[in-house]
PDB file of C-alpha atoms in Angstrom:
ATOM      1  CA  MET A   1     146.121  74.998  80.396  1.00  0.00           C
ATOM      2  CA  ARG A   2     143.272  73.584  82.454  1.00  0.00           C
ATOM      3  CA  ASP A   3     140.164  72.383  80.660  1.00  0.00           C
ATOM      4  CA  THR A   4     137.490  75.064  81.052  1.00  0.00           C
ATOM      5  CA  ARG A   5     134.730  72.496  80.637  1.00  0.00           C
ATOM      6  CA  PRO A   6     135.699  69.514  82.798  1.00  0.00           C
ATOM      7  CA  ASP A   7     133.709  66.291  82.566  1.00  0.00           C
ATOM      8  CA  ILE A   8     131.884  66.273  85.905  1.00  0.00           C
ATOM      9  CA  GLY A   9     130.074  63.004  86.522  1.00  0.00           C
ATOM     10  CA  ALA A  10     129.947  63.236  90.321  1.00  0.00           C
ATOM     11  CA  PHE A  11     129.386  66.389  92.379  1.00  0.00           C
ATOM     12  CA  VAL A  12     129.416  66.797  96.177  1.00  0.00           C
ATOM     13  CA  ALA A  13     128.396  70.061  97.873  1.00  0.00           C
ATOM     14  CA  LEU A  14     129.616  70.973 101.383  1.00  0.00           C
ATOM     15  CA  GLY A  15     128.684  73.786 103.731  1.00  0.00           C
ATOM     16  CA  ASP A  16     125.880  75.342 105.750  1.00  0.00           C
ATOM     17  CA  SER A  17     122.432  76.806 105.057  1.00  0.00           C
ATOM     18  CA  PHE A  18     123.639  78.612 101.928  1.00  0.00           C
ATOM     19  CA  THR A  19     124.470  75.322 100.201  1.00  0.00           C
ATOM     20  CA  GLU A  20     121.582  73.432 101.795  1.00  0.00           C
ATOM     21  CA  GLY A  21     119.406  75.955  99.972  1.00  0.00           C
ATOM     22  CA  VAL A  22     117.563  77.621 102.847  1.00  0.00           C
ATOM     23  CA  GLY A  23     115.372  80.403 101.498  1.00  0.00           C
ATOM     24  CA  ASP A  24     114.605  78.622  98.213  1.00  0.00           C
ATOM     25  CA  PRO A  25     111.659  76.237  98.759  1.00  0.00           C
ATOM     26  CA  TYR A  26     110.599  73.891  96.018  1.00  0.00           C
ATOM     27  CA  PRO A  27     107.737  75.088  93.755  1.00  0.00           C
ATOM     28  CA  ASP A  28     105.214  72.806  95.459  1.00  0.00           C
ATOM     29  CA  GLY A  29     105.571  74.859  98.637  1.00  0.00           C
ATOM     30  CA  THR A  30     107.866  72.603 100.617  1.00  0.00           C
ATOM     31  CA  GLY A  31     110.357  74.500 102.686  1.00  0.00           C
ATOM     32  CA  ASP A  32     111.072  72.779 105.957  1.00  0.00           C
ATOM     33  CA  ARG A  33     111.938  69.363 107.322  1.00  0.00           C
ATOM     34  CA  GLY A  34     109.045  66.973 107.602  1.00  0.00           C
ATOM     35  CA  SER A  35     107.411  68.361 104.473  1.00  0.00           C
ATOM     36  CA  HIS A  36     106.152  66.435 101.442  1.00  0.00           C
ATOM     37  CA  HIS A  37     109.743  65.626 100.543  1.00  0.00           C
ATOM     38  CA  PRO A  38     111.440  64.683 103.815  1.00  0.00           C
ATOM     39  CA  GLY A  39     115.060  65.732 103.708  1.00  0.00           C
ATOM     40  CA  LEU A  40     114.654  67.429 100.319  1.00  0.00           C
ATOM     41  CA  CYS A  41     112.912  70.528 101.585  1.00  0.00           C
ATOM     42  CA  TYR A  42     114.979  73.280 100.002  1.00  0.00           C
ATOM     43  CA  ARG A  43     116.319  73.596  96.478  1.00  0.00           C
ATOM     44  CA  GLY A  44     119.065  76.234  96.500  1.00  0.00           C
ATOM     45  CA  TRP A  45     121.937  77.107  94.185  1.00  0.00           C
ATOM     46  CA  ALA A  46     123.621  73.668  94.500  1.00  0.00           C
ATOM     47  CA  ASP A  47     120.516  71.746  93.430  1.00  0.00           C
ATOM     48  CA  ARG A  48     119.942  74.225  90.609  1.00  0.00           C
ATOM     49  CA  PHE A  49     123.536  73.891  89.423  1.00  0.00           C
ATOM     50  CA  ALA A  50     123.390  70.090  89.658  1.00  0.00           C
ATOM     51  CA  GLU A  51     120.161  70.060  87.637  1.00  0.00           C
ATOM     52  CA  ARG A  52     121.783  72.140  84.914  1.00  0.00           C
ATOM     53  CA  LEU A  53     124.908  69.978  84.898  1.00  0.00           C
ATOM     54  CA  ALA A  54     122.803  66.823  84.688  1.00  0.00           C
ATOM     55  CA  ALA A  55     120.787  68.265  81.776  1.00  0.00           C
ATOM     56  CA  GLU A  56     123.965  69.109  79.881  1.00  0.00           C
ATOM     57  CA  ARG A  57     125.302  65.591  80.361  1.00  0.00           C
ATOM     58  CA  LEU A  58     122.017  64.134  79.151  1.00  0.00           C
ATOM     59  CA  ALA A  59     122.083  66.314  76.054  1.00  0.00           C
ATOM     60  CA  ALA A  60     125.611  65.083  75.319  1.00  0.00           C
ATOM     61  CA  ASP A  61     124.604  61.405  75.758  1.00  0.00           C
ATOM     62  CA  ARG A  62     126.846  61.043  78.806  1.00  0.00           C
ATOM     63  CA  PRO A  63     126.028  58.965  81.896  1.00  0.00           C
ATOM     64  CA  GLY A  64     123.788  60.746  84.394  1.00  0.00           C
ATOM     65  CA  LEU A  65     125.175  62.973  87.126  1.00  0.00           C
ATOM     66  CA  ARG A  66     125.652  61.599  90.618  1.00  0.00           C
ATOM     67  CA  TYR A  67     125.081  64.241  93.289  1.00  0.00           C
ATOM     68  CA  ALA A  68     125.374  64.499  97.072  1.00  0.00           C
ATOM     69  CA  ASN A  69     124.640  67.536  99.232  1.00  0.00           C
ATOM     70  CA  LEU A  70     126.083  67.206 102.739  1.00  0.00           C
ATOM     71  CA  ALA A  71     125.418  70.807 103.812  1.00  0.00           C
ATOM     72  CA  VAL A  72     123.431  71.447 106.991  1.00  0.00           C
ATOM     73  CA  ARG A  73     122.159  74.804 108.185  1.00  0.00           C
ATOM     74  CA  GLY A  74     123.948  76.393 111.128  1.00  0.00           C
ATOM     75  CA  ARG A  75     127.186  74.468 110.714  1.00  0.00           C
ATOM     76  CA  LEU A  76     130.424  76.170 111.746  1.00  0.00           C
ATOM     77  CA  LEU A  77     133.598  75.748 109.715  1.00  0.00           C
ATOM     78  CA  GLU A  78     135.116  73.205 112.101  1.00  0.00           C
ATOM     79  CA  GLN A  79     131.918  71.151 111.936  1.00  0.00           C
ATOM     80  CA  VAL A  80     131.984  71.188 108.144  1.00  0.00           C
ATOM     81  CA  VAL A  81     135.613  70.079 108.211  1.00  0.00           C
ATOM     82  CA  ALA A  82     135.019  67.340 110.791  1.00  0.00           C
ATOM     83  CA  GLU A  83     131.672  65.996 109.539  1.00  0.00           C
ATOM     84  CA  GLN A  84     131.514  66.664 105.811  1.00  0.00           C
ATOM     85  CA  VAL A  85     135.041  66.818 104.414  1.00  0.00           C
ATOM     86  CA  PRO A  86     135.965  63.192 105.306  1.00  0.00           C
ATOM     87  CA  ARG A  87     132.753  61.920 103.710  1.00  0.00           C
ATOM     88  CA  ALA A  88     133.447  63.912 100.549  1.00  0.00           C
ATOM     89  CA  VAL A  89     137.014  62.611 100.436  1.00  0.00           C
ATOM     90  CA  ALA A  90     135.710  59.041 100.684  1.00  0.00           C
ATOM     91  CA  MET A  91     133.319  59.666  97.784  1.00  0.00           C
ATOM     92  CA  ALA A  92     136.187  60.935  95.560  1.00  0.00           C
ATOM     93  CA  PRO A  93     133.900  63.022  93.312  1.00  0.00           C
ATOM     94  CA  ASP A  94     134.950  64.827  90.153  1.00  0.00           C
ATOM     95  CA  LEU A  95     133.837  68.111  91.723  1.00  0.00           C
ATOM     96  CA  VAL A  96     133.382  69.209  95.333  1.00  0.00           C
ATOM     97  CA  SER A  97     132.183  72.648  96.390  1.00  0.00           C
ATOM     98  CA  ILE A  98     132.714  74.215  99.793  1.00  0.00           C
ATOM     99  CA  ALA A  99     131.217  77.379 101.278  1.00  0.00           C
ATOM    100  CA  ALA A 100     131.795  77.680 105.015  1.00  0.00           C
ATOM    101  CA  GLY A 101     132.816  80.149 107.695  1.00  0.00           C
ATOM    102  CA  GLY A 102     129.897  82.549 107.494  1.00  0.00           C
ATOM    103  CA  ASN A 103     128.321  81.330 110.726  1.00  0.00           C
ATOM    104  CA  ASP A 104     131.672  81.684 112.469  1.00  0.00           C
ATOM    105  CA  LEU A 105     132.039  85.297 111.335  1.00  0.00           C
ATOM    106  CA  LEU A 106     128.708  86.174 112.953  1.00  0.00           C
ATOM    107  CA  ARG A 107     130.271  85.449 116.329  1.00  0.00           C
ATOM    108  CA  PRO A 108     132.031  88.334 118.123  1.00  0.00           C
ATOM    109  CA  ARG A 109     135.330  86.527 118.695  1.00  0.00           C
ATOM    110  CA  ALA A 110     135.700  85.168 115.164  1.00  0.00           C
ATOM    111  CA  ASP A 111     139.250  85.440 113.808  1.00  0.00           C
ATOM    112  CA  PRO A 112     139.370  85.457 109.974  1.00  0.00           C
ATOM    113  CA  ASP A 113     143.058  84.489 110.010  1.00  0.00           C
ATOM    114  CA  ALA A 114     142.466  81.414 112.163  1.00  0.00           C
ATOM    115  CA  LEU A 115     139.421  80.429 110.092  1.00  0.00           C
ATOM    116  CA  ALA A 116     141.512  80.670 106.933  1.00  0.00           C
ATOM    117  CA  GLN A 117     144.093  78.228 108.325  1.00  0.00           C
ATOM    118  CA  THR A 118     141.351  75.693 109.042  1.00  0.00           C
ATOM    119  CA  PHE A 119     139.845  76.248 105.596  1.00  0.00           C
ATOM    120  CA  ASP A 120     143.206  75.818 103.866  1.00  0.00           C
ATOM    121  CA  ALA A 121     143.816  72.479 105.589  1.00  0.00           C
ATOM    122  CA  ALA A 122     140.394  71.276 104.421  1.00  0.00           C
ATOM    123  CA  ILE A 123     141.090  72.364 100.847  1.00  0.00           C
ATOM    124  CA  ALA A 124     144.339  70.396 100.856  1.00  0.00           C
ATOM    125  CA  GLN A 125     142.375  67.246 101.706  1.00  0.00           C
ATOM    126  CA  LEU A 126     139.725  67.905  99.099  1.00  0.00           C
ATOM    127  CA  ARG A 127     142.220  68.659  96.336  1.00  0.00           C
ATOM    128  CA  ALA A 128     143.892  65.312  96.972  1.00  0.00           C
ATOM    129  CA  ALA A 129     140.584  63.485  96.512  1.00  0.00           C
ATOM    130  CA  SER A 130     138.794  65.472  93.801  1.00  0.00           C
ATOM    131  CA  ARG A 131     139.799  66.671  90.358  1.00  0.00           C
ATOM    132  CA  GLU A 132     138.024  69.999  90.840  1.00  0.00           C
ATOM    133  CA  VAL A 133     137.328  72.025  93.997  1.00  0.00           C
ATOM    134  CA  LEU A 134     134.989  74.995  93.928  1.00  0.00           C
ATOM    135  CA  VAL A 135     135.390  77.675  96.618  1.00  0.00           C
ATOM    136  CA  PHE A 136     132.858  80.401  97.478  1.00  0.00           C
ATOM    137  CA  THR A 137     133.696  83.726  99.071  1.00  0.00           C
ATOM    138  CA  GLY A 138     131.299  85.423 101.476  1.00  0.00           C
ATOM    139  CA  PHE A 139     128.660  87.961 100.456  1.00  0.00           C
ATOM    140  CA  ASP A 140     129.041  91.687 100.958  1.00  0.00           C
ATOM    141  CA  PRO A 141     126.656  92.369 103.909  1.00  0.00           C
ATOM    142  CA  HIS A 142     126.540  96.137 103.436  1.00  0.00           C
ATOM    143  CA  ALA A 143     122.830  96.233 102.597  1.00  0.00           C
ATOM    144  CA  PHE A 144     121.492  95.199 105.998  1.00  0.00           C
ATOM    145  CA  PRO A 145     121.689  96.747 109.470  1.00  0.00           C
ATOM    146  CA  LEU A 146     123.539  94.836 112.188  1.00  0.00           C
ATOM    147  CA  ILE A 147     124.894  92.252 109.753  1.00  0.00           C
ATOM    148  CA  ARG A 148     126.970  94.904 108.017  1.00  0.00           C
ATOM    149  CA  LEU A 149     128.911  95.306 111.254  1.00  0.00           C
ATOM    150  CA  ILE A 150     130.897  92.185 110.294  1.00  0.00           C
ATOM    151  CA  ARG A 151     131.705  93.515 106.828  1.00  0.00           C
ATOM    152  CA  GLY A 152     135.373  94.047 107.651  1.00  0.00           C
ATOM    153  CA  LYS A 153     135.799  90.497 108.929  1.00  0.00           C
ATOM    154  CA  VAL A 154     134.079  89.070 105.856  1.00  0.00           C
ATOM    155  CA  ALA A 155     136.355  91.111 103.584  1.00  0.00           C
ATOM    156  CA  ALA A 156     139.467  89.880 105.409  1.00  0.00           C
ATOM    157  CA  TYR A 157     138.290  86.257 105.249  1.00  0.00           C
ATOM    158  CA  ASN A 158     137.520  86.615 101.550  1.00  0.00           C
ATOM    159  CA  MET A 159     141.056  87.832 100.856  1.00  0.00           C
ATOM    160  CA  HIS A 160     142.364  84.627 102.437  1.00  0.00           C
ATOM    161  CA  LEU A 161     139.934  82.498 100.410  1.00  0.00           C
ATOM    162  CA  ARG A 162     141.034  84.058  97.137  1.00  0.00           C
ATOM    163  CA  VAL A 163     144.685  83.368  97.960  1.00  0.00           C
ATOM    164  CA  ILE A 164     143.914  79.788  99.027  1.00  0.00           C
ATOM    165  CA  ALA A 165     141.908  79.116  95.857  1.00  0.00           C
ATOM    166  CA  GLU A 166     144.702  80.399  93.653  1.00  0.00           C
ATOM    167  CA  ARG A 167     147.469  78.577  95.503  1.00  0.00           C
ATOM    168  CA  ARG A 168     145.585  75.283  95.649  1.00  0.00           C
ATOM    169  CA  GLY A 169     144.361  75.426  92.056  1.00  0.00           C
ATOM    170  CA  CYS A 170     140.654  75.766  92.914  1.00  0.00           C
ATOM    171  CA  ARG A 171     137.891  77.451  91.004  1.00  0.00           C
ATOM    172  CA  LEU A 172     136.359  80.470  92.732  1.00  0.00           C
ATOM    173  CA  VAL A 173     132.857  81.924  92.835  1.00  0.00           C
ATOM    174  CA  ASP A 174     133.271  85.461  94.155  1.00  0.00           C
ATOM    175  CA  LEU A 175     129.932  86.243  95.779  1.00  0.00           C
ATOM    176  CA  TRP A 176     131.230  89.565  97.121  1.00  0.00           C
ATOM    177  CA  SER A 177     131.529  90.913  93.572  1.00  0.00           C
ATOM    178  CA  MET A 178     127.914  90.040  92.675  1.00  0.00           C
ATOM    179  CA  ARG A 179     126.545  93.572  93.054  1.00  0.00           C
ATOM    180  CA  VAL A 180     123.025  92.482  92.138  1.00  0.00           C
ATOM    181  CA  LEU A 181     122.863  90.559  95.427  1.00  0.00           C
ATOM    182  CA  GLY A 182     123.100  93.871  97.252  1.00  0.00           C
ATOM    183  CA  ASP A 183     119.408  94.394  96.504  1.00  0.00           C
ATOM    184  CA  PRO A 184     117.298  93.347  99.548  1.00  0.00           C
ATOM    185  CA  ARG A 185     114.773  91.766  97.161  1.00  0.00           C
ATOM    186  CA  GLU A 186     117.291  88.995  96.484  1.00  0.00           C
ATOM    187  CA  TRP A 187     117.129  87.920 100.127  1.00  0.00           C
ATOM    188  CA  SER A 188     114.659  86.195 102.415  1.00  0.00           C
ATOM    189  CA  ALA A 189     112.787  88.054 105.132  1.00  0.00           C
ATOM    190  CA  ASP A 190     115.376  86.942 107.705  1.00  0.00           C
ATOM    191  CA  ARG A 191     118.095  88.938 105.866  1.00  0.00           C
ATOM    192  CA  LEU A 192     120.475  86.018 106.344  1.00  0.00           C
ATOM    193  CA  HIS A 193     119.519  83.706 103.473  1.00  0.00           C
ATOM    194  CA  LEU A 194     119.098  84.286  99.773  1.00  0.00           C
ATOM    195  CA  GLY A 195     115.633  84.086  98.289  1.00  0.00           C
ATOM    196  CA  PRO A 196     114.793  81.958  95.225  1.00  0.00           C
ATOM    197  CA  ASP A 197     116.053  84.466  92.662  1.00  0.00           C
ATOM    198  CA  GLY A 198     119.265  84.973  94.632  1.00  0.00           C
ATOM    199  CA  HIS A 199     119.924  81.229  94.574  1.00  0.00           C
ATOM    200  CA  ARG A 200     119.101  81.174  90.864  1.00  0.00           C
ATOM    201  CA  ARG A 201     121.678  83.856  90.164  1.00  0.00           C
ATOM    202  CA  VAL A 202     124.349  82.101  92.218  1.00  0.00           C
ATOM    203  CA  ALA A 203     123.673  78.900  90.262  1.00  0.00           C
ATOM    204  CA  LEU A 204     124.125  80.831  87.012  1.00  0.00           C
ATOM    205  CA  ARG A 205     127.393  82.309  88.272  1.00  0.00           C
ATOM    206  CA  THR A 206     128.566  78.829  89.281  1.00  0.00           C
ATOM    207  CA  CYS A 207     127.751  77.502  85.819  1.00  0.00           C
ATOM    208  CA  GLU A 208     129.758  80.353  84.334  1.00  0.00           C
ATOM    209  CA  VAL A 209     132.784  79.540  86.498  1.00  0.00           C
ATOM    210  CA  MET A 210     132.553  75.831  85.649  1.00  0.00           C
ATOM    211  CA  GLY A 211     131.976  76.376  81.928  1.00  0.00           C
ATOM    212  CA  VAL A 212     128.443  74.967  81.939  1.00  0.00           C
ATOM    213  CA  ALA A 213     126.161  76.469  79.286  1.00  0.00           C
ATOM    214  CA  VAL A 214     123.205  78.497  80.569  1.00  0.00           C
ATOM    215  CA  GLU A 215     120.443  80.550  79.012  1.00  0.00           C
ATOM    216  CA  GLY A 216     120.227  83.259  81.693  1.00  0.00           C
ATOM    217  CA  ASP A 217     122.604  85.949  82.925  1.00  0.00           C
ATOM    218  CA  TRP A 218     123.155  86.477  86.641  1.00  0.00           C
ATOM    219  CA  ARG A 219     124.042  90.123  85.940  1.00  0.00           C
ATOM    220  CA  GLU A 220     120.588  90.965  84.603  1.00  0.00           C
ATOM    221  CA  PRO A 221     119.313  94.044  86.485  1.00  0.00           C
ATOM    222  CA  LEU A 222     116.257  93.695  88.662  1.00  0.00           C
ATOM    223  CA  PRO A 223     113.107  95.529  87.564  1.00  0.00           C
ATOM    224  CA  PRO A 224     112.206  98.799  89.296  1.00  0.00           C
ATOM    225  CA  PRO A 225     110.933  98.234  92.861  1.00  0.00           C
ATOM    226  CA  ALA A 226     107.350  98.998  91.772  1.00  0.00           C
ATOM    227  CA  SER A 227     105.394 100.058  88.720  1.00  0.00           C
ATOM    228  CA  ALA A 228     105.036 103.753  88.078  1.00  0.00           C
ATOM    229  CA  PRO A 229     102.486 105.164  90.579  1.00  0.00           C
ATOM    230  CA  GLY A 230      99.373 107.018  89.528  1.00  0.00           C
ATOM    231  CA  PRO A 231      98.723 110.682  90.325  1.00  0.00           C
ATOM    232  CA  GLU A 232      97.078 109.925  93.649  1.00  0.00           C
ATOM    233  CA  ALA A 233     100.000 107.739  94.738  1.00  0.00           C
ATOM    234  CA  VAL A 234     102.436 110.432  93.685  1.00  0.00           C
ATOM    235  CA  ARG A 235     100.649 112.991  95.852  1.00  0.00           C
ATOM    236  CA  SER A 236     100.616 110.524  98.733  1.00  0.00           C
ATOM    237  CA  GLN A 237     104.331 109.857  98.399  1.00  0.00           C
ATOM    238  CA  ALA A 238     105.056 113.573  98.225  1.00  0.00           C
ATOM    239  CA  ALA A 239     103.148 114.069 101.441  1.00  0.00           C
ATOM    240  CA  LEU A 240     105.211 111.475 103.236  1.00  0.00           C
ATOM    241  CA  SER A 241     107.923 113.368 105.076  1.00  0.00           C
ATOM    242  CA  GLN A 242     111.470 112.176 105.380  1.00  0.00           C
ATOM    243  CA  ALA A 243     110.985 111.625 109.092  1.00  0.00           C
ATOM    244  CA  ALA A 244     107.904 109.460 108.497  1.00  0.00           C
ATOM    245  CA  ALA A 245     109.834 107.358 105.986  1.00  0.00           C
ATOM    246  CA  TRP A 246     112.625 106.920 108.528  1.00  0.00           C
ATOM    247  CA  PHE A 247     110.203 105.747 111.208  1.00  0.00           C
ATOM    248  CA  ALA A 248     108.561 103.345 108.749  1.00  0.00           C
ATOM    249  CA  ALA A 249     111.942 101.771 108.011  1.00  0.00           C
ATOM    250  CA  ARG A 250     112.676 101.455 111.712  1.00  0.00           C
ATOM    251  CA  ARG A 251     109.356  99.660 112.259  1.00  0.00           C
ATOM    252  CA  VAL A 252     110.410  97.138 109.631  1.00  0.00           C
ATOM    253  CA  ASP A 253     113.760  96.730 111.382  1.00  0.00           C
ATOM    254  CA  ALA A 254     112.028  96.248 114.736  1.00  0.00           C
ATOM    255  CA  ARG A 255     109.769  93.555 113.299  1.00  0.00           C
ATOM    256  CA  TRP A 256     112.817  91.826 111.796  1.00  0.00           C
ATOM    257  CA  ALA A 257     114.560  91.970 115.188  1.00  0.00           C
ATOM    258  CA  ARG A 258     111.592  90.376 116.959  1.00  0.00           C
ATOM    259  CA  GLU A 259     111.023  87.629 114.413  1.00  0.00           C
ATOM    260  CA  TYR A 260     114.595  86.727 113.472  1.00  0.00           C
ATOM    261  CA  ALA A 261     117.375  88.491 115.386  1.00  0.00           C
ATOM    262  CA  VAL A 262     116.110  87.783 118.912  1.00  0.00           C
ATOM    263  CA  PRO A 263     115.564  84.038 118.250  1.00  0.00           C
ATOM    264  CA  TRP A 264     119.021  83.869 116.651  1.00  0.00           C
ATOM    265  CA  PHE A 265     120.685  85.449 119.673  1.00  0.00           C
ATOM    266  CA  GLY A 266     118.632  83.183 121.933  1.00  0.00           C
ATOM    267  CA  ARG A 267     120.024  80.120 120.209  1.00  0.00           C
ATOM    268  CA  ARG A 268     123.555  81.479 120.612  1.00  0.00           C
ATOM    269  CA  LEU A 269     123.030  81.991 124.335  1.00  0.00           C
ATOM    270  CA  ARG A 270     121.642  78.472 124.720  1.00  0.00           C
ATOM    271  CA  GLY A 271     124.438  76.984 122.649  1.00  0.00           C
ATOM    272  CA  VAL A 272     122.077  75.429 120.109  1.00  0.00           C
ATOM    273  CA  SER A 273     121.890  75.630 116.330  1.00  0.00           C
ATOM    274  CA  SER A 274     119.054  75.656 113.810  1.00  0.00           C
ATOM    275  CA  GLY A 275     120.662  72.565 112.298  1.00  0.00           C
ATOM    276  CA  ASP A 276     120.827  70.487 115.470  1.00  0.00           C
ATOM    277  CA  GLY A 277     119.384  67.040 114.847  1.00  0.00           C
ATOM    278  CA  LEU A 278     119.186  67.512 111.071  1.00  0.00           C
ATOM    279  CA  ALA A 279     120.864  65.215 108.576  1.00  0.00           C
ATOM    280  CA  PRO A 280     122.070  66.230 105.104  1.00  0.00           C
ATOM    281  CA  LYS A 281     119.317  66.298 102.514  1.00  0.00           C
ATOM    282  CA  ARG A 282     121.319  64.196 100.010  1.00  0.00           C
ATOM    283  CA  PRO A 283     123.794  62.193 102.121  1.00  0.00           C
ATOM    284  CA  GLU A 284     124.747  59.700  99.426  1.00  0.00           C
ATOM    285  CA  LEU A 285     126.319  60.150  96.013  1.00  0.00           C
ATOM    286  CA  LEU A 286     123.344  59.010  93.941  1.00  0.00           C
ATOM    287  CA  PRO A 287     121.969  59.715  90.443  1.00  0.00           C
ATOM    288  CA  LEU A 288     120.097  62.993  90.256  1.00  0.00           C
TER     289      LEU A 288
END
């Protein structure tokens, strides 16, 4: 039987904006390249998990954790395989995580079957170089308009990932099954990236899968959307017709389309990515 608490002294994270940590700025307000911490602008689930793993090693009087994060926002699966996988193989870490393919699935001609073949070949390389490989499925996009149109493709891709993880002996973090992430409050305003609490919950789930002790529970329900309204607010809400509520929601959707969807489609038409010209935030396997 496999050890449920492997000794992880070196961890390398691969992928796109999800693993880079976009949507989870550091507490001092940094959140983009060129900030107070050049290259270390976002925290994200991987940094949070690495911090917890490092703390556990320290408490057990083990050598400190070495950590690299090669993820770059906007990367397609083939780019992750070509740019990041060889570097991770050369580092030969105890643990490597990979979450990739989401940007591909946003494209109309994406084929989940073909993506799975590419992913499987990458996993074979990583398994040969690392004692543990951690695979992430895609999220369930049902909560958001437009994005939920790819729900079927994400589900098909996830089925492949589960089979690959089992066949290759990988650990699996099933993001699709994390129902709490279906709450829009767990996401950033762009509806594409998790917010800080979403990243925190994914880090807790990752710790659970890897057998790392944690104090929190990713399943903890979110509080009610707002505190109980007073009498005046109740009367105001009662006066708001269903049609008015519908139009209010559509105004929010329209604002989202202007600020996020239109620029995203513009980049696709120009053939550019939000990650063009960016380097990984932690390109070397160094002590955390």
